[in-house]
Amino acid sequence: MPRRQGYALLIALVAGTAALAAAVAFTGSLLFSGPRATASATTGPQNTARTPAAPAHSSGRWLTTWATAPVLGAADPNHGQDLAHRTIRNVVHTSIGGNAARVTLSNLFGTRPLLIGNVTVNTRPVTFRGAPATTVGAGRQIISDPVVVPVAADADLVVTLRTPTARGPVTVHPNSHQSSYVETRQGTWRTTAWRYLTAVDVHSPAAAGAVVVIGDSLTAGTGSTTDANSRWPDILSDRLNGRYAVVNQGIGGNRLLRDGIGQRALDRFDRDVLGVTGAKTVVIALGINDVQGFPQEKDPRRITDALRTMTQRAHARGLRVVGATLMPYDGYRNWTPAQNTVRTRVNELIRAGGIFDQVLDFDRDMRDPAQPDRLFPAYDSGDHLHLNDAGYQRLGSLVNLADLVRARPSSDAL
């Protein structure tokens, strides 16, 4: 399905019948065998081990087709602290397809147990250890049972859930650049935050693995058109054409060395990268917020040491690591000559080698040749830091696909 037909899909899903859902649930119970893929509600958020269950008499593997990095959200607007009796329709966009799905629900930032029920994937009912509802402990996550449902690649997918008794902080991903919906007693309203849902895995007969991109707002897609799926990892996914999943773990404002919007990347790396099902390659595009955000990091080596640490942790799990240089941002409100010197020194150290297996030189390819400390005007969203759709299209086209999938060097000198 073309990317821009998400609204049509949503209408069709809402029109789905309960009878069909019940029939599919029964069929699914017959088709699945082996140990369930459900994590206990007491499983901690850092638990990355998943024992996949596969449809009986089929070949393939479980891979994450979509995921998002969770952050702490306050109570939802216009509803005070009353988060109860809500139906949440999270609309996500897949990278690869499959013949079955399972979802990860997170209460990472909750302060009390969270009851979740009425979970569906494209109207197909989802269970948790055979039950139609589950309670996720504070600071925990849970993985559902597999459900037999056809999942198309490069298509919108709707994961619906109900939180009948929720109170307090919400585990969310804000500024998703995707329209989702929340239904309350007061009506239905549109939102651009994903709530409680942090991953969708599919049983894929064809894809070879997942590429995980960890980054900040430039990865999350700030400046891109809502519902256009024009973030640069989306463009990369289009180019891979179902051969590999692409998982976007960008958080706007995220940093390497300090908590802020989301946990710092050093602390979320195990969960948001190493915990992705089927991860083969990680792309790291981080550091610009350490340079330009307050307090501003003055030592470029602290930034590159953090990047190297993440690479070493990925190598310990057998992942290949591709890393990006920091793009120019002269003209943005926080730009200073001194901090620009920090940025250019970080880039020099990255280009010198010894940090990543392969370098994506986003700085070189996205800057204005006439003013190298500025973005090329045709790619600038207008704030001189973030890109527009054309810029993200360009960024996604720069990745050499061979660099993503070739084997990691056997000698780990990092």
XYZ file of C-alpha atoms in Angstrom, residues 53 88 170 209 236 263 403:
7
model
C 7.484 -18.507 18.559
C -5.830 4.431 21.783
C 2.341 7.978 30.273
C 17.487 -8.800 9.494
C 16.340 4.063 3.504
C 17.239 8.945 28.512
C 27.932 -0.718 3.909
